[in-house]
Tab-separated table of C-alpha atoms (C1' of nucleotides) in Angstrom:
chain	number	residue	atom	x	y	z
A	1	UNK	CA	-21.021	-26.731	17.076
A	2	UNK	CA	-22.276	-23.465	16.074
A	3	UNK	CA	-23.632	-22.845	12.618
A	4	UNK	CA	-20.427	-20.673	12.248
A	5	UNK	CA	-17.468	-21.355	14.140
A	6	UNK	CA	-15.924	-17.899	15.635
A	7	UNK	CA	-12.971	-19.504	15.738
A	8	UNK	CA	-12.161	-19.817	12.197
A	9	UNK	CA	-13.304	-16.244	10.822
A	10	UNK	CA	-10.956	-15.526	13.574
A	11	UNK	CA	-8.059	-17.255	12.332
A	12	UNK	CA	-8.476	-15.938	8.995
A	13	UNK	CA	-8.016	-12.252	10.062
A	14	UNK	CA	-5.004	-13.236	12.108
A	15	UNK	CA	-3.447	-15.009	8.799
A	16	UNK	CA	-4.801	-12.442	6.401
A	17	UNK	CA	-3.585	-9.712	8.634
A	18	UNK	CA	-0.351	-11.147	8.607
A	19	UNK	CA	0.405	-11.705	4.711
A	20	UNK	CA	-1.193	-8.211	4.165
A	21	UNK	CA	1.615	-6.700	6.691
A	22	UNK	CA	4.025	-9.175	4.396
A	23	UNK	CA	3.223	-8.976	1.130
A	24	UNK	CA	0.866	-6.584	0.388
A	25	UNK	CA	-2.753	-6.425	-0.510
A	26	UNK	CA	-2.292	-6.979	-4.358
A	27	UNK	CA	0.727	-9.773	-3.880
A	28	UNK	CA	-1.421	-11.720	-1.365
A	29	UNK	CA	-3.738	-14.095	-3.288
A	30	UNK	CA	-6.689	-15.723	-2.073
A	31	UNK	CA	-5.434	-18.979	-2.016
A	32	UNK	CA	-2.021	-17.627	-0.342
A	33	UNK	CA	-4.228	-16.427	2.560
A	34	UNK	CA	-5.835	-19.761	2.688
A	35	UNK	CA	-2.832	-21.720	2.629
A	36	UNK	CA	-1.631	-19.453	5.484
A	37	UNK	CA	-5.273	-19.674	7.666
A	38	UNK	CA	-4.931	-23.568	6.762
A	39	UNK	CA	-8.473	-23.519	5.961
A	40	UNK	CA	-9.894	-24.267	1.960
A	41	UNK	CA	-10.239	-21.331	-0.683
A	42	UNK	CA	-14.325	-21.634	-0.234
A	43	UNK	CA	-13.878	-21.375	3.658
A	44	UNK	CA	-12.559	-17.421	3.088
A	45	UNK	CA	-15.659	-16.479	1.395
A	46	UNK	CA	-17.722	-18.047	3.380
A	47	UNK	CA	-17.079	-15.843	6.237
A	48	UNK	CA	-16.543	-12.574	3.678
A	49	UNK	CA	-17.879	-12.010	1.079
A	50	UNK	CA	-14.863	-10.897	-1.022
A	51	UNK	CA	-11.433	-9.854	-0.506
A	52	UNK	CA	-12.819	-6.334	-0.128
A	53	UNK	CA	-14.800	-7.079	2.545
A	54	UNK	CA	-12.161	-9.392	4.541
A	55	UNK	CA	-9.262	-6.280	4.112
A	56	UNK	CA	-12.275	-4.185	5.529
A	57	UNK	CA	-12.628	-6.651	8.195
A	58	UNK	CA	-9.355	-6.872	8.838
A	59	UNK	CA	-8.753	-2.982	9.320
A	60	UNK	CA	-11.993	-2.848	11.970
A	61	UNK	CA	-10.293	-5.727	13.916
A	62	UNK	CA	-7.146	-3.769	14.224
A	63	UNK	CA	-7.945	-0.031	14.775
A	64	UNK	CA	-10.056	-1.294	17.629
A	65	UNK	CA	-6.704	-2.947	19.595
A	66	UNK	CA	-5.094	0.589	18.602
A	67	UNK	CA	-7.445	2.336	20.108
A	68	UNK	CA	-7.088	0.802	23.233
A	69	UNK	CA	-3.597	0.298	23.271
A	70	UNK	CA	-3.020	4.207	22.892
A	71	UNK	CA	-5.748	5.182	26.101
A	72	UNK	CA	-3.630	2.705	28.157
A	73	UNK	CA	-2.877	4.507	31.431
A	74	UNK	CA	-4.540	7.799	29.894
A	75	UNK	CA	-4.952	10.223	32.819
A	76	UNK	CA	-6.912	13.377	32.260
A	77	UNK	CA	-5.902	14.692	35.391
A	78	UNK	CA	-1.981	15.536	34.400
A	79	UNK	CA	-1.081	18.336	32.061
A	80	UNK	CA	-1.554	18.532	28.540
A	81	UNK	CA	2.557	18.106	27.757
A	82	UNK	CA	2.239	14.525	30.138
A	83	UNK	CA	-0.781	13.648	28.637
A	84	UNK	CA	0.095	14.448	24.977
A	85	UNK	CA	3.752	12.657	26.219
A	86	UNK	CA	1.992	9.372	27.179
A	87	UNK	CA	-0.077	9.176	24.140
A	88	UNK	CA	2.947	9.888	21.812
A	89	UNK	CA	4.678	7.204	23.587
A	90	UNK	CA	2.122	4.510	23.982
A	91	UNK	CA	1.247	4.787	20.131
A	92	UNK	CA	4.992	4.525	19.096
A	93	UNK	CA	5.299	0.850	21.648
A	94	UNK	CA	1.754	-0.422	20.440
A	95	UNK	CA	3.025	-0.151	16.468
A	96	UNK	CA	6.805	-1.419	16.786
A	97	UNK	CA	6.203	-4.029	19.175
A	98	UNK	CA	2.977	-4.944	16.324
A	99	UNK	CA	4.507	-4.332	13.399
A	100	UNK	CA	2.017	-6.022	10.891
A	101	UNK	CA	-0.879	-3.816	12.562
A	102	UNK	CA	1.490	-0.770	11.425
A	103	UNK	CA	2.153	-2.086	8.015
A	104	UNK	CA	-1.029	-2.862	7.290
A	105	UNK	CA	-2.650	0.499	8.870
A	106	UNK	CA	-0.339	2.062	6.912
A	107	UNK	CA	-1.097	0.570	3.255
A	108	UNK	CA	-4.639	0.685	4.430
A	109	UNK	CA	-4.537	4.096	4.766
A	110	UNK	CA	-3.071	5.164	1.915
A	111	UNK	CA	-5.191	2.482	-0.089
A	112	UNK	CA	-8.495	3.585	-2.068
A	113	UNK	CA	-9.930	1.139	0.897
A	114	UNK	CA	-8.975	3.915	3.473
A	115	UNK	CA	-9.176	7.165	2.053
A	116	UNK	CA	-11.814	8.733	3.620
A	117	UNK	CA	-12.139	6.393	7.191
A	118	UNK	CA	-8.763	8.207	7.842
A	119	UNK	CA	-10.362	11.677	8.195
A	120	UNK	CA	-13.773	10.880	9.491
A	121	UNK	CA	-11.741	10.086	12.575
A	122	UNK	CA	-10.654	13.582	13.026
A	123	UNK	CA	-12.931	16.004	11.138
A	124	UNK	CA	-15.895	14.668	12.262
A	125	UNK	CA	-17.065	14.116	16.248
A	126	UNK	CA	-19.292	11.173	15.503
A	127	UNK	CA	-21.423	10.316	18.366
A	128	UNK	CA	-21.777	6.708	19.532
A	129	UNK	CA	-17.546	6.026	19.059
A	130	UNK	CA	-15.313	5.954	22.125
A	131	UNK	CA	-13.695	9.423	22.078
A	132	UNK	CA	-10.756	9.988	20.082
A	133	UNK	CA	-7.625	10.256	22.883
A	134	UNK	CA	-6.175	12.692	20.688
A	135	UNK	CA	-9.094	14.707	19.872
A	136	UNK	CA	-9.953	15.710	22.959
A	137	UNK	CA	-6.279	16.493	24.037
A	138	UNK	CA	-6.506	18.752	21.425
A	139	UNK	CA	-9.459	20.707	22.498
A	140	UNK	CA	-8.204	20.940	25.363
A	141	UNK	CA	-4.879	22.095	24.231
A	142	UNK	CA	-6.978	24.923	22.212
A	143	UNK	CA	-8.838	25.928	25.171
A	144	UNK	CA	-5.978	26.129	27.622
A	145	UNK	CA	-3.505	28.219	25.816
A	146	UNK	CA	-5.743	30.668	23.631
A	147	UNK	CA	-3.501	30.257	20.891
A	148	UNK	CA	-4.885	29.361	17.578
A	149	UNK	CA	-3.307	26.120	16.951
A	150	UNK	CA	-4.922	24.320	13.659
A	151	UNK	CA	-5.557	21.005	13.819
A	152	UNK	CA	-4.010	19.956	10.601
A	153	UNK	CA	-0.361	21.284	11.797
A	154	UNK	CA	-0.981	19.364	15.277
A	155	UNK	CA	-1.641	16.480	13.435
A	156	UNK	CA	1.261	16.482	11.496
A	157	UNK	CA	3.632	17.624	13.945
A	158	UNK	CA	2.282	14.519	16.094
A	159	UNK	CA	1.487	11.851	13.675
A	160	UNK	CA	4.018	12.827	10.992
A	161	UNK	CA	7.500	11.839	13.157
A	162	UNK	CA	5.915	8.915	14.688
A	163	UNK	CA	4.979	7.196	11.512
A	164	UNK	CA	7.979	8.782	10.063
A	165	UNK	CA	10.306	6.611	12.590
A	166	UNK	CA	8.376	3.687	12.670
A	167	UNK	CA	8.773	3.274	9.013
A	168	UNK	CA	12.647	3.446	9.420
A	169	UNK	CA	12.530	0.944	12.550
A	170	UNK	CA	10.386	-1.621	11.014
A	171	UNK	CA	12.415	-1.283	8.115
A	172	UNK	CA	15.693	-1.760	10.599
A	173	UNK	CA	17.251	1.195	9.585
A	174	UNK	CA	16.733	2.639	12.754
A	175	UNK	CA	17.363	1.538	16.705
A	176	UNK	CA	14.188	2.808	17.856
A	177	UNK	CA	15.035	2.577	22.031
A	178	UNK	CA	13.888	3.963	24.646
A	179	UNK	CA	15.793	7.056	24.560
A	180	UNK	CA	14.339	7.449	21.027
A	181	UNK	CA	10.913	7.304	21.457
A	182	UNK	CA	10.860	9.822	24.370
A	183	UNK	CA	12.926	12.004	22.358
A	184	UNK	CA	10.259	11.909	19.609
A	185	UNK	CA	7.630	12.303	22.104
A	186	UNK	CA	9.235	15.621	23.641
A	187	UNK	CA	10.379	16.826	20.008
A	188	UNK	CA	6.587	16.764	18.958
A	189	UNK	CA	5.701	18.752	22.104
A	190	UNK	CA	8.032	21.012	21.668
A	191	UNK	CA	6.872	21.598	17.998
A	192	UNK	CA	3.439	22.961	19.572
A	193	UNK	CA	4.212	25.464	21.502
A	194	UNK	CA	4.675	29.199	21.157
B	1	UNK	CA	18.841	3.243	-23.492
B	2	UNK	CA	20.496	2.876	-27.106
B	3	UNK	CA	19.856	4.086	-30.106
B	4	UNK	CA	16.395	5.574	-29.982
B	5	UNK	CA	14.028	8.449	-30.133
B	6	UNK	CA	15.058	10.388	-27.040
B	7	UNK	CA	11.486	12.029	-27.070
B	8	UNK	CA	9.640	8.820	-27.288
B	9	UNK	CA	11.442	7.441	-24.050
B	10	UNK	CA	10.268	10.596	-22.487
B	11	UNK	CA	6.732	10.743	-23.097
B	12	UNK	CA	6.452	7.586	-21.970
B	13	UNK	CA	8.062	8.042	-18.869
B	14	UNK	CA	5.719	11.383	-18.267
B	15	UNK	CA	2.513	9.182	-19.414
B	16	UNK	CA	3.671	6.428	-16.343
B	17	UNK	CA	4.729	9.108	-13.697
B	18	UNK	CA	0.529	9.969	-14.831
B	19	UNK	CA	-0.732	6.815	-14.285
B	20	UNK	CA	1.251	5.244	-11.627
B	21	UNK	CA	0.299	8.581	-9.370
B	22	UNK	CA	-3.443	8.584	-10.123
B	23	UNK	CA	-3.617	4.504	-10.341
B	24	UNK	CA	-1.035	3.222	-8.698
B	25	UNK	CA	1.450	0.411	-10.044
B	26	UNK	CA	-1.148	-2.540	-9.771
B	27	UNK	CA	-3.789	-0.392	-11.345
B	28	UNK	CA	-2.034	0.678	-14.134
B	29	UNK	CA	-1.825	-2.099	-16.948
B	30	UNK	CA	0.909	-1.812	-19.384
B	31	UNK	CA	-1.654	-1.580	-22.060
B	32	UNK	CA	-3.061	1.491	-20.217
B	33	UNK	CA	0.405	3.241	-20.261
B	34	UNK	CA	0.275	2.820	-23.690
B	35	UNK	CA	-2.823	4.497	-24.501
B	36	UNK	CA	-2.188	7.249	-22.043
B	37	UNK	CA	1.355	7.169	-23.723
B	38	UNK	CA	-0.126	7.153	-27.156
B	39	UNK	CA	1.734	4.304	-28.235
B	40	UNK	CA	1.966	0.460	-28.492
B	41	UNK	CA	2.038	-1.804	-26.307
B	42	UNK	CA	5.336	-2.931	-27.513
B	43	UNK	CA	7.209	-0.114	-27.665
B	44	UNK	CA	7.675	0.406	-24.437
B	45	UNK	CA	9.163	-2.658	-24.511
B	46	UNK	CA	11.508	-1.200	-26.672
B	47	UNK	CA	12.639	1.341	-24.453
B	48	UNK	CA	11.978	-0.390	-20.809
B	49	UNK	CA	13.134	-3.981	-20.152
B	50	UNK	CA	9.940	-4.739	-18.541
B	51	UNK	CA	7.650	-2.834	-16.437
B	52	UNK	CA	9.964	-2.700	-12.872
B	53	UNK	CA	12.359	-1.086	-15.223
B	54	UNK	CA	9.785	1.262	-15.864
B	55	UNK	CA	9.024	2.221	-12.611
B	56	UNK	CA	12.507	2.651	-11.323
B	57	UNK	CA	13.458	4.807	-14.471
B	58	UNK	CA	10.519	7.430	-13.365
B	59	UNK	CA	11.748	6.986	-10.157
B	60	UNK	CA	15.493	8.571	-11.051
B	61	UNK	CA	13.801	10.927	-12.947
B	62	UNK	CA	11.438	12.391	-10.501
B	63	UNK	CA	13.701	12.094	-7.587
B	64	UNK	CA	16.594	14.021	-9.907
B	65	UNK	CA	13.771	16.888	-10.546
B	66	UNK	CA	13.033	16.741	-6.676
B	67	UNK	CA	16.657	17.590	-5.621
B	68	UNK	CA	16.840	20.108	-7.920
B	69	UNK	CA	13.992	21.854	-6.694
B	70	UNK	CA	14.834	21.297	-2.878
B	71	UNK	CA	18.049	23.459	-3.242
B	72	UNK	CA	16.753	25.980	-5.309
B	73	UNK	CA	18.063	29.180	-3.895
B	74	UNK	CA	20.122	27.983	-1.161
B	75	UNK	CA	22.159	30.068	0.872
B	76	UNK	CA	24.927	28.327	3.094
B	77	UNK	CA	25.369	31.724	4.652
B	78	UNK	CA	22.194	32.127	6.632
B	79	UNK	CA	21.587	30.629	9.978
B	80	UNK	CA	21.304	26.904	10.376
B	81	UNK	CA	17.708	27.626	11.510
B	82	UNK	CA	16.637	29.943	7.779
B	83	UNK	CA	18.612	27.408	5.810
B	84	UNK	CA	16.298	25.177	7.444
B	85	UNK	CA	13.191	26.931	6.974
B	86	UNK	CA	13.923	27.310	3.358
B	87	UNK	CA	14.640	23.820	2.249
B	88	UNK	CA	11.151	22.827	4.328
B	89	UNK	CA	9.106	25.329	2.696
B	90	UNK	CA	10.770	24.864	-0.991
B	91	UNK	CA	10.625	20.969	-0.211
B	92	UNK	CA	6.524	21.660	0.473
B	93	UNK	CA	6.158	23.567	-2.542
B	94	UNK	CA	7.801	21.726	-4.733
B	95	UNK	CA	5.471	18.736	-3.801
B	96	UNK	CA	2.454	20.151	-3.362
B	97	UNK	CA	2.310	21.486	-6.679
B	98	UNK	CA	4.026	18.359	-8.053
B	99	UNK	CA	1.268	16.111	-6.512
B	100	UNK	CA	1.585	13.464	-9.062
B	101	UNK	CA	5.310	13.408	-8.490
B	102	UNK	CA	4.777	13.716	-4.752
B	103	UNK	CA	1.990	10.412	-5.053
B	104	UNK	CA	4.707	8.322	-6.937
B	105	UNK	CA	7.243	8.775	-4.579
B	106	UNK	CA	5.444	7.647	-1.384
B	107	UNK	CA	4.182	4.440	-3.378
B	108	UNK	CA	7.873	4.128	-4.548
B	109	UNK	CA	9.331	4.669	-0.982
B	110	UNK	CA	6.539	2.202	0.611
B	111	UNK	CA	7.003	-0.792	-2.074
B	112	UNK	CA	9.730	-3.506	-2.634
B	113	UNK	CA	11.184	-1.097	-5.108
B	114	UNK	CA	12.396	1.839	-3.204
B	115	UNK	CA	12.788	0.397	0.264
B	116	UNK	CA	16.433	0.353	0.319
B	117	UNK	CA	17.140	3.453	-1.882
B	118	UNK	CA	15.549	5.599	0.505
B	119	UNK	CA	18.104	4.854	3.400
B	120	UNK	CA	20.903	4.552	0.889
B	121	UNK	CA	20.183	8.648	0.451
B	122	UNK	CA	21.041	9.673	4.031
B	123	UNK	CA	22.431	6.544	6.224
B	124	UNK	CA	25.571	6.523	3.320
B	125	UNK	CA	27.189	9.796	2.345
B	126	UNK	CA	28.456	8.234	-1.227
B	127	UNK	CA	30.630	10.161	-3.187
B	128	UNK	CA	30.055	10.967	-6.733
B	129	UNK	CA	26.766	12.308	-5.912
B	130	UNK	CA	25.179	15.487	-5.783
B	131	UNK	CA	25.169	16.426	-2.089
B	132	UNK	CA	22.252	16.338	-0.271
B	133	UNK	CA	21.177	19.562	1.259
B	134	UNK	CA	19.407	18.229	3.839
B	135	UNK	CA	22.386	16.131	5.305
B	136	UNK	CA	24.848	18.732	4.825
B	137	UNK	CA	22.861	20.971	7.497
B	138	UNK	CA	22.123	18.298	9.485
B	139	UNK	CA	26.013	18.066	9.546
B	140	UNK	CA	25.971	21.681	9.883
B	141	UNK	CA	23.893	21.724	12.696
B	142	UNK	CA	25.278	18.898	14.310
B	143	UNK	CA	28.930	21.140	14.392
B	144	UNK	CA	27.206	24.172	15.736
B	145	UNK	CA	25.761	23.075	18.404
B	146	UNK	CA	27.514	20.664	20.449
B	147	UNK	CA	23.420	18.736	21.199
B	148	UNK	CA	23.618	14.870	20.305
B	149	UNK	CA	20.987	15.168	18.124
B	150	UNK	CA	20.641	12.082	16.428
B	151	UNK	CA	20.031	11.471	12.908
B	152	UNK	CA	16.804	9.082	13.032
B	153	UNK	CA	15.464	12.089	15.377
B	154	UNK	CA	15.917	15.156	12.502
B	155	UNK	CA	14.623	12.762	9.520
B	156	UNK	CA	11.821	12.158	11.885
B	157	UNK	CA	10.963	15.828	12.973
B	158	UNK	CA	11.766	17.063	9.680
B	159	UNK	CA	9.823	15.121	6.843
B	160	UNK	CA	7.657	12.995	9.107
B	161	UNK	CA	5.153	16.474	9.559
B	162	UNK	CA	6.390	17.127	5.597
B	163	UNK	CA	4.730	13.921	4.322
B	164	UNK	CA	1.953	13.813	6.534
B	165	UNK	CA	0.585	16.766	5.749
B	166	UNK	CA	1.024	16.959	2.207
B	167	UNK	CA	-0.724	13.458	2.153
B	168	UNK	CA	-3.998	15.491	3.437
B	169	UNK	CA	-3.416	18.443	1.367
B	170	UNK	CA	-3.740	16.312	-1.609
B	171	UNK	CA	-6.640	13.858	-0.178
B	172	UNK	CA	-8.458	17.343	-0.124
B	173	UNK	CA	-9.323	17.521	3.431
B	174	UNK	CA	-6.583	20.143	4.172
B	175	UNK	CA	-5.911	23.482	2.829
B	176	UNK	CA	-2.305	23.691	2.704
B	177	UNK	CA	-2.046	27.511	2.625
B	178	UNK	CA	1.362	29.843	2.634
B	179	UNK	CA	0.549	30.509	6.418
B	180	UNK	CA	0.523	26.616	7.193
B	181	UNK	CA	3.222	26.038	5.129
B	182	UNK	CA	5.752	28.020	7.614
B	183	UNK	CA	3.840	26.943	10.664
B	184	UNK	CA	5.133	23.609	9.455
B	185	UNK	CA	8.745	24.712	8.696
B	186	UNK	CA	8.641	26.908	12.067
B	187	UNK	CA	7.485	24.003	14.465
B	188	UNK	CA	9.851	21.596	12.699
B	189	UNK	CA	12.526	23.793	13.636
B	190	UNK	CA	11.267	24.446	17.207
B	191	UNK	CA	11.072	20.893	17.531
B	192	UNK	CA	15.248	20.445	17.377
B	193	UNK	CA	16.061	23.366	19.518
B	194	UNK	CA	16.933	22.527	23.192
C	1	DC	C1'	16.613	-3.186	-50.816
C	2	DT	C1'	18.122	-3.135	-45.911
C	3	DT	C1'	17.601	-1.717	-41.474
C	4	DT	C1'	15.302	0.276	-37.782
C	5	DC	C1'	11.107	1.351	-35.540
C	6	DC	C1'	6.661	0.389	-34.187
C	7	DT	C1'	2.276	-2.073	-33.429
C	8	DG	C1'	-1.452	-4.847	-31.300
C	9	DA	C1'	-3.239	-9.585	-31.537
C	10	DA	C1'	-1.717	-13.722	-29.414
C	11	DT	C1'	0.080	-16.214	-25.351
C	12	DG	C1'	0.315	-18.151	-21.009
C	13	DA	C1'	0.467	-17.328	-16.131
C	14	DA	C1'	-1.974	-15.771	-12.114
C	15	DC	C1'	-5.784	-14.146	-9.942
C	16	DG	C1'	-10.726	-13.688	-7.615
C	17	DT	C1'	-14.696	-16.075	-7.371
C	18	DT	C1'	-18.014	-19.871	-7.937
C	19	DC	C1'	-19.860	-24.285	-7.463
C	20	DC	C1'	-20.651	-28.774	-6.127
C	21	DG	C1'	-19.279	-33.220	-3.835
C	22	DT	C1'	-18.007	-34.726	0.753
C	23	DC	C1'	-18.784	-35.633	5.395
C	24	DA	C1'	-19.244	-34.642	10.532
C	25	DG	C1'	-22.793	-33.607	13.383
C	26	DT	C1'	-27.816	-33.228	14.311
C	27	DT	C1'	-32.513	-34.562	14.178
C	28	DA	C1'	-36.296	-37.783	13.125
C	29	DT	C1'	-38.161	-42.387	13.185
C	30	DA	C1'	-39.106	-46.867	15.183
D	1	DT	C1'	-30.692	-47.503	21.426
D	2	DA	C1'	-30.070	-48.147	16.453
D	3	DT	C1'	-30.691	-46.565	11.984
D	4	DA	C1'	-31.944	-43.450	8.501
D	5	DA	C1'	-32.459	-38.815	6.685
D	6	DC	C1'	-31.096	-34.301	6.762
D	7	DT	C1'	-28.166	-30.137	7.244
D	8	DG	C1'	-24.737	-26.916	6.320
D	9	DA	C1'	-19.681	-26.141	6.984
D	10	DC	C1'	-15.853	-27.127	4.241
D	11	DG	C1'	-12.343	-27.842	0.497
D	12	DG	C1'	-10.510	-27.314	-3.802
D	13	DA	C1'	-11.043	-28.057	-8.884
D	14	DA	C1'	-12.736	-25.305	-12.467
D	15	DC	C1'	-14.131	-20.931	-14.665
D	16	DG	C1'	-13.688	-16.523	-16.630
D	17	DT	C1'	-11.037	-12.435	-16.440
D	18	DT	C1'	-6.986	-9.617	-16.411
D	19	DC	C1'	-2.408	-8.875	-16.789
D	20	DA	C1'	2.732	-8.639	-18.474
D	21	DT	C1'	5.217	-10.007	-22.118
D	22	DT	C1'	6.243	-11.674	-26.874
D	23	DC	C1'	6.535	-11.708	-31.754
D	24	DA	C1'	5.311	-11.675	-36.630
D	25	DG	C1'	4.677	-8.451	-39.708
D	26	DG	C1'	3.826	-3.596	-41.425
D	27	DA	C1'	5.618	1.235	-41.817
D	28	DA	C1'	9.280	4.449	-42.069
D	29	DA	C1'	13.973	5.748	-42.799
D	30	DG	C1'	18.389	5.331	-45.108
DNA sequence: CTTTCCTGAATGAACGTTCCGTCAGTTATA
DNA sequence: TATAACTGACGGAACGTTCATTCAGGAAAG
């Protein structure tokens, strides 16, 4: 047995993850995530060192399998409409077939917690992080076409509908199909260009 | 709301739209509303069943104010695509100099409390309402062109960019401008034309 | 005086965090 | 190998804090 068993930290982000999606950060107490992990109170803060830490935790754990999920397939070698396409779509599957990653990305986000990690994504290049998919298809958007296209209005024609629709889907308001989600995809194209 | 001081009611609905936006609802302590209210504790007991009552009472009054503002100068006899334009760009406005009101709403929207009112607005058409701009171009639209555009689709490519970039004008890291403001309303619209 | 309005200390429930006893697994001793 | 001593992961009762809500009583209005 290892001093720490990986397992367990592990199950705690799975359980945590999932009453965060649920129930919210502030209407998910310690002892709720516990009961959920099956593991004692203590356990939880053993492995974190406060309910700060494990939402923290829990947010690096799941923009990683993002990250990944969206540079699925990602060719650089097809045009910047395919390419911006695929990434549209492959975002839009990853969240609704995950919903509690999008639920909790999204009160993350718009939590004191995520307030600035959101932009230091985009505005900065950081070195030593696996390229932003999206960033570069921007530049090379921008370098392409020698229209001045700011990033703040790409962002929001690209990330705006898709979280926009995903809210209503989760919520089952919306059929998000197929058609849908290319439809979105082609929309948000179409919203870039001049 | 019975017999009592109509001002009082209102100053401590202005004092919670304050605090809720800036706070948030788990951050801002009855006690707190009072203070900011300048007021007891109790009264606002007086005038709100308990604090969910609250909350949904600034909701109906900032969503009211919203409307209002949304159809300000409206012209059914322009094109579908200027009657667009304009409810986008007064829509923006309105919010991005309301950010308080503009904060509420989102955490309204994304909590227990508003999740089914915000469907309610567009998926029903409900009579004794004020009509809804926004669906009666869609309808509009719709009419004009024979397109299947679906509903889920506008909403999306409409306020998806709307919300999303508002969010980062008022996190600070965008300057939401009069030029990005109709980049914003233009794109939306180039995004429903086929 | 009677009634209405208002207050903030008091209340109890719920929460995050701590702390210590328990015990399975490991090492030391013979 | 058998036994004793040690170690640290683990659980959950207990603690202190914070919150929404109440209520007894004071102030104002009539």
């Amino acid at each position: 047995m290892p001093k720490v068993s990986q397992n367990k930290a592990e199950i705690i982000l799975q359980a945590a993850l999932k009453q965060f999606a649920e129930n919210g950060f502030h209407c998910s107490p310690v002892s709720q995530l516990a009961i959920c992990a099956d593991v004692g109170v203590g356990s939880i803060y053993r492995y974190f060192k406060d309910k700060d830490a494990l939402i923290h935790a829990v947010f690096k754990h799941v923009d990683s399998q993002l990250q990944q999920a969206v540079s699925r397939d990602f060719d650089a070698g097809l045009s910047a409409q395919k390419q911006h396409i695929q990434l549209i779509v492959n975002l839009i599957y990853y969240l609704k077939e995950h919903p509690h990653e999008f639920k909790f990305l999204e009160q993350y986000y718009s939590s004191p917690y995520g307030s600035e990690e959101k932009h230091a994504k985009f505005l900065r290049s950081e070195i030593n992080e696996p390229p932003n998919p999206f960033v570069s298809l921007f530049a090379n958007i921008c370098q392409k076409n020698q229209q001045k296209l700011p990033l703040p209005l790409y962002l929001a024609m690209t990330f705006g509908p898709v979280i926009f629709v995903l809210r209503d889907a989760l919520s089952g308001h919306v059929d998000l199909d197929d058609v849908l989600i290319e439809q979105i995809a082609a929309a948000s194209w179409r919203a870039l260009e001049t």
